[in-house]
Amino acid sequence: MKSEIQDLRNDYAALQGEVGGLREEVRELRQDNDELRAVNSKTEERLSEMERKADDLENRSKRNNLIIYGLERNEGETSEDCEGILQDLITDKLEMAGDVVFDRVHRLNSKADSPLITRCASYKDKLQILRAKRKLHGSQISIGEDFSRRVREIRRNLVPRLKQARDEQKKATLTFDHLYIEGKKFTFDLQKNTVIEMR
């Protein structure tokens, strides 16, 4: 009996040593995990900041761009043809002087109903075209600005709120990635998937 009790005591002491070792390993793993979480958090912050900067740069590079929807494609159409079509639209439909200069005009893709995209040589010309686009009301042609994917997604989610506000006879405008309703400023939080009011 004494021998068995001693063996049990020895086994228990060995187990206690193993448990102590496991506890130390768990403590170290927890510490490593906390350090990894901190590194991960910093990495996510950096990535988020880099994405924000890349998005900002993309939108700045598209600052003078316009997209024109509803202009029919001609067979064998070239970039020069596209510029002629756009110049005709500006002089005939928008009733603007034909001295607007474009750096480049082309279709966005090869589809038959592909919109034209252009880069205005002057930001002032772009604004003038945007002001004149109301003359296209009631036609199949529309003109919009070119934005990054993030901004397009935000705008797409703000449009229903814009329409609702206008249906309620409220003054509402959508500018870049912000919606203004009666002096209040809103945006769409893509992570929370909700419209938020900005202060």
PDB file of N, CA and C in Angstrom, residues 115-157:
ATOM      1  N   PRO A 115     -21.126  53.299 -72.993  1.00  0.00           N
ATOM      2  CA  PRO A 115     -21.043  54.761 -72.891  1.00  0.00           C
ATOM      3  C   PRO A 115     -19.689  55.284 -73.361  1.00  0.00           C
ATOM      4  N   LEU A 116     -19.670  56.566 -73.676  1.00  0.00           N
ATOM      5  CA  LEU A 116     -18.415  57.239 -74.005  1.00  0.00           C
ATOM      6  C   LEU A 116     -17.792  57.742 -72.711  1.00  0.00           C
ATOM      7  N   ILE A 117     -16.485  57.724 -72.652  1.00  0.00           N
ATOM      8  CA  ILE A 117     -15.781  58.345 -71.536  1.00  0.00           C
ATOM      9  C   ILE A 117     -14.802  59.348 -72.121  1.00  0.00           C
ATOM     10  N   THR A 118     -14.730  60.487 -71.485  1.00  0.00           N
ATOM     11  CA  THR A 118     -13.837  61.519 -71.978  1.00  0.00           C
ATOM     12  C   THR A 118     -13.122  62.202 -70.824  1.00  0.00           C
ATOM     13  N   ARG A 119     -11.967  62.741 -71.146  1.00  0.00           N
ATOM     14  CA  ARG A 119     -11.224  63.560 -70.183  1.00  0.00           C
ATOM     15  C   ARG A 119     -11.170  64.965 -70.759  1.00  0.00           C
ATOM     16  N   CYS A 120     -11.803  65.898 -70.062  1.00  0.00           N
ATOM     17  CA  CYS A 120     -11.786  67.288 -70.500  1.00  0.00           C
ATOM     18  C   CYS A 120     -10.411  67.879 -70.201  1.00  0.00           C
ATOM     19  N   ALA A 121      -9.891  68.662 -71.142  1.00  0.00           N
ATOM     20  CA  ALA A 121      -8.590  69.293 -70.930  1.00  0.00           C
ATOM     21  C   ALA A 121      -8.676  70.324 -69.809  1.00  0.00           C
ATOM     22  N   SER A 122      -9.868  70.877 -69.598  1.00  0.00           N
ATOM     23  CA  SER A 122     -10.057  71.902 -68.568  1.00  0.00           C
ATOM     24  C   SER A 122     -11.167  71.479 -67.610  1.00  0.00           C
ATOM     25  N   TYR A 123     -10.905  71.637 -66.322  1.00  0.00           N
ATOM     26  CA  TYR A 123     -11.926  71.337 -65.313  1.00  0.00           C
ATOM     27  C   TYR A 123     -13.113  72.282 -65.471  1.00  0.00           C
ATOM     28  N   LYS A 124     -12.852  73.526 -65.894  1.00  0.00           N
ATOM     29  CA  LYS A 124     -13.929  74.493 -66.106  1.00  0.00           C
ATOM     30  C   LYS A 124     -14.878  74.014 -67.203  1.00  0.00           C
ATOM     31  N   ASP A 125     -14.307  73.413 -68.265  1.00  0.00           N
ATOM     32  CA  ASP A 125     -15.146  72.866 -69.338  1.00  0.00           C
ATOM     33  C   ASP A 125     -16.024  71.741 -68.802  1.00  0.00           C
ATOM     34  N   LYS A 126     -15.455  70.906 -67.952  1.00  0.00           N
ATOM     35  CA  LYS A 126     -16.233  69.813 -67.366  1.00  0.00           C
ATOM     36  C   LYS A 126     -17.416  70.375 -66.587  1.00  0.00           C
ATOM     37  N   LEU A 127     -17.173  71.374 -65.756  1.00  0.00           N
ATOM     38  CA  LEU A 127     -18.253  71.970 -64.963  1.00  0.00           C
ATOM     39  C   LEU A 127     -19.305  72.612 -65.858  1.00  0.00           C
ATOM     40  N   GLN A 128     -18.861  73.251 -66.937  1.00  0.00           N
ATOM     41  CA  GLN A 128     -19.792  73.881 -67.866  1.00  0.00           C
ATOM     42  C   GLN A 128     -20.695  72.829 -68.523  1.00  0.00           C
ATOM     43  N   ILE A 129     -20.112  71.701 -68.894  1.00  0.00           N
ATOM     44  CA  ILE A 129     -20.901  70.610 -69.495  1.00  0.00           C
ATOM     45  C   ILE A 129     -21.898  70.062 -68.478  1.00  0.00           C
ATOM     46  N   LEU A 130     -21.454  69.871 -67.241  1.00  0.00           N
ATOM     47  CA  LEU A 130     -22.356  69.360 -66.200  1.00  0.00           C
ATOM     48  C   LEU A 130     -23.515  70.317 -65.932  1.00  0.00           C
ATOM     49  N   ARG A 131     -23.242  71.626 -65.984  1.00  0.00           N
ATOM     50  CA  ARG A 131     -24.326  72.603 -65.787  1.00  0.00           C
ATOM     51  C   ARG A 131     -25.321  72.554 -66.948  1.00  0.00           C
ATOM     52  N   ALA A 132     -24.804  72.317 -68.153  1.00  0.00           N
ATOM     53  CA  ALA A 132     -25.657  72.331 -69.344  1.00  0.00           C
ATOM     54  C   ALA A 132     -26.415  71.023 -69.546  1.00  0.00           C
ATOM     55  N   LYS A 133     -26.067  69.978 -68.809  1.00  0.00           N
ATOM     56  CA  LYS A 133     -26.675  68.657 -69.060  1.00  0.00           C
ATOM     57  C   LYS A 133     -28.180  68.631 -68.795  1.00  0.00           C
ATOM     58  N   ARG A 134     -28.694  69.615 -68.071  1.00  0.00           N
ATOM     59  CA  ARG A 134     -30.144  69.662 -67.823  1.00  0.00           C
ATOM     60  C   ARG A 134     -30.926  69.813 -69.131  1.00  0.00           C
ATOM     61  N   LYS A 135     -30.254  70.309 -70.179  1.00  0.00           N
ATOM     62  CA  LYS A 135     -30.897  70.462 -71.493  1.00  0.00           C
ATOM     63  C   LYS A 135     -31.174  69.102 -72.134  1.00  0.00           C
ATOM     64  N   LEU A 136     -30.593  68.044 -71.578  1.00  0.00           N
ATOM     65  CA  LEU A 136     -30.813  66.688 -72.097  1.00  0.00           C
ATOM     66  C   LEU A 136     -32.022  66.031 -71.443  1.00  0.00           C
ATOM     67  N   HIS A 137     -32.654  66.731 -70.497  1.00  0.00           N
ATOM     68  CA  HIS A 137     -33.795  66.164 -69.762  1.00  0.00           C
ATOM     69  C   HIS A 137     -34.869  65.705 -70.748  1.00  0.00           C
ATOM     70  N   GLY A 138     -35.335  64.483 -70.559  1.00  0.00           N
ATOM     71  CA  GLY A 138     -36.351  63.918 -71.435  1.00  0.00           C
ATOM     72  C   GLY A 138     -35.778  63.142 -72.604  1.00  0.00           C
ATOM     73  N   SER A 139     -34.460  63.194 -72.791  1.00  0.00           N
ATOM     74  CA  SER A 139     -33.836  62.414 -73.865  1.00  0.00           C
ATOM     75  C   SER A 139     -33.227  61.150 -73.269  1.00  0.00           C
ATOM     76  N   GLN A 140     -32.731  60.274 -74.121  1.00  0.00           N
ATOM     77  CA  GLN A 140     -32.102  59.037 -73.653  1.00  0.00           C
ATOM     78  C   GLN A 140     -30.650  59.258 -73.256  1.00  0.00           C
ATOM     79  N   ILE A 141     -30.155  60.473 -73.500  1.00  0.00           N
ATOM     80  CA  ILE A 141     -28.746  60.774 -73.224  1.00  0.00           C
ATOM     81  C   ILE A 141     -28.606  61.365 -71.826  1.00  0.00           C
ATOM     82  N   SER A 142     -27.584  60.897 -71.103  1.00  0.00           N
ATOM     83  CA  SER A 142     -27.281  61.480 -69.793  1.00  0.00           C
ATOM     84  C   SER A 142     -25.771  61.574 -69.626  1.00  0.00           C
ATOM     85  N   ILE A 143     -25.355  62.489 -68.758  1.00  0.00           N
ATOM     86  CA  ILE A 143     -23.934  62.734 -68.523  1.00  0.00           C
ATOM     87  C   ILE A 143     -23.664  62.630 -67.033  1.00  0.00           C
ATOM     88  N   GLY A 144     -22.620  61.897 -66.688  1.00  0.00           N
ATOM     89  CA  GLY A 144     -22.259  61.749 -65.287  1.00  0.00           C
ATOM     90  C   GLY A 144     -20.754  61.865 -65.099  1.00  0.00           C
ATOM     91  N   GLU A 145     -20.355  61.952 -63.831  1.00  0.00           N
ATOM     92  CA  GLU A 145     -18.937  62.035 -63.508  1.00  0.00           C
ATOM     93  C   GLU A 145     -18.362  60.633 -63.350  1.00  0.00           C
ATOM     94  N   ASP A 146     -17.055  60.543 -63.461  1.00  0.00           N
ATOM     95  CA  ASP A 146     -16.343  59.273 -63.340  1.00  0.00           C
ATOM     96  C   ASP A 146     -15.712  59.199 -61.952  1.00  0.00           C
ATOM     97  N   PHE A 147     -16.024  58.139 -61.211  1.00  0.00           N
ATOM     98  CA  PHE A 147     -15.515  57.990 -59.847  1.00  0.00           C
ATOM     99  C   PHE A 147     -14.904  56.607 -59.652  1.00  0.00           C
ATOM    100  N   SER A 148     -14.192  56.453 -58.545  1.00  0.00           N
ATOM    101  CA  SER A 148     -13.644  55.152 -58.162  1.00  0.00           C
ATOM    102  C   SER A 148     -14.782  54.207 -57.800  1.00  0.00           C
ATOM    103  N   ARG A 149     -14.477  52.925 -57.729  1.00  0.00           N
ATOM    104  CA  ARG A 149     -15.486  51.919 -57.382  1.00  0.00           C
ATOM    105  C   ARG A 149     -16.117  52.198 -56.020  1.00  0.00           C
ATOM    106  N   ARG A 150     -15.284  52.588 -55.034  1.00  0.00           N
ATOM    107  CA  ARG A 150     -15.802  52.866 -53.687  1.00  0.00           C
ATOM    108  C   ARG A 150     -16.823  53.998 -53.714  1.00  0.00           C
ATOM    109  N   VAL A 151     -16.490  55.089 -54.424  1.00  0.00           N
ATOM    110  CA  VAL A 151     -17.398  56.232 -54.490  1.00  0.00           C
ATOM    111  C   VAL A 151     -18.663  55.863 -55.258  1.00  0.00           C
ATOM    112  N   ARG A 152     -18.517  55.086 -56.340  1.00  0.00           N
ATOM    113  CA  ARG A 152     -19.707  54.651 -57.093  1.00  0.00           C
ATOM    114  C   ARG A 152     -20.637  53.827 -56.209  1.00  0.00           C
ATOM    115  N   GLU A 153     -20.055  52.955 -55.377  1.00  0.00           N
ATOM    116  CA  GLU A 153     -20.858  52.123 -54.476  1.00  0.00           C
ATOM    117  C   GLU A 153     -21.578  52.982 -53.437  1.00  0.00           C
ATOM    118  N   ILE A 154     -20.887  53.953 -52.889  1.00  0.00           N
ATOM    119  CA  ILE A 154     -21.509  54.857 -51.913  1.00  0.00           C
ATOM    120  C   ILE A 154     -22.647  55.623 -52.578  1.00  0.00           C
ATOM    121  N   ARG A 155     -22.400  56.181 -53.745  1.00  0.00           N
ATOM    122  CA  ARG A 155     -23.430  56.954 -54.460  1.00  0.00           C
ATOM    123  C   ARG A 155     -24.640  56.077 -54.790  1.00  0.00           C
ATOM    124  N   ARG A 156     -24.372  54.843 -55.230  1.00  0.00           N
ATOM    125  CA  ARG A 156     -25.478  53.930 -55.568  1.00  0.00           C
ATOM    126  C   ARG A 156     -26.389  53.711 -54.361  1.00  0.00           C
ATOM    127  N   ASN A 157     -25.797  53.647 -53.171  1.00  0.00           N
ATOM    128  CA  ASN A 157     -26.581  53.431 -51.963  1.00  0.00           C
ATOM    129  C   ASN A 157     -27.237  54.708 -51.446  1.00  0.00           C
TER     130      ASN A 157
END
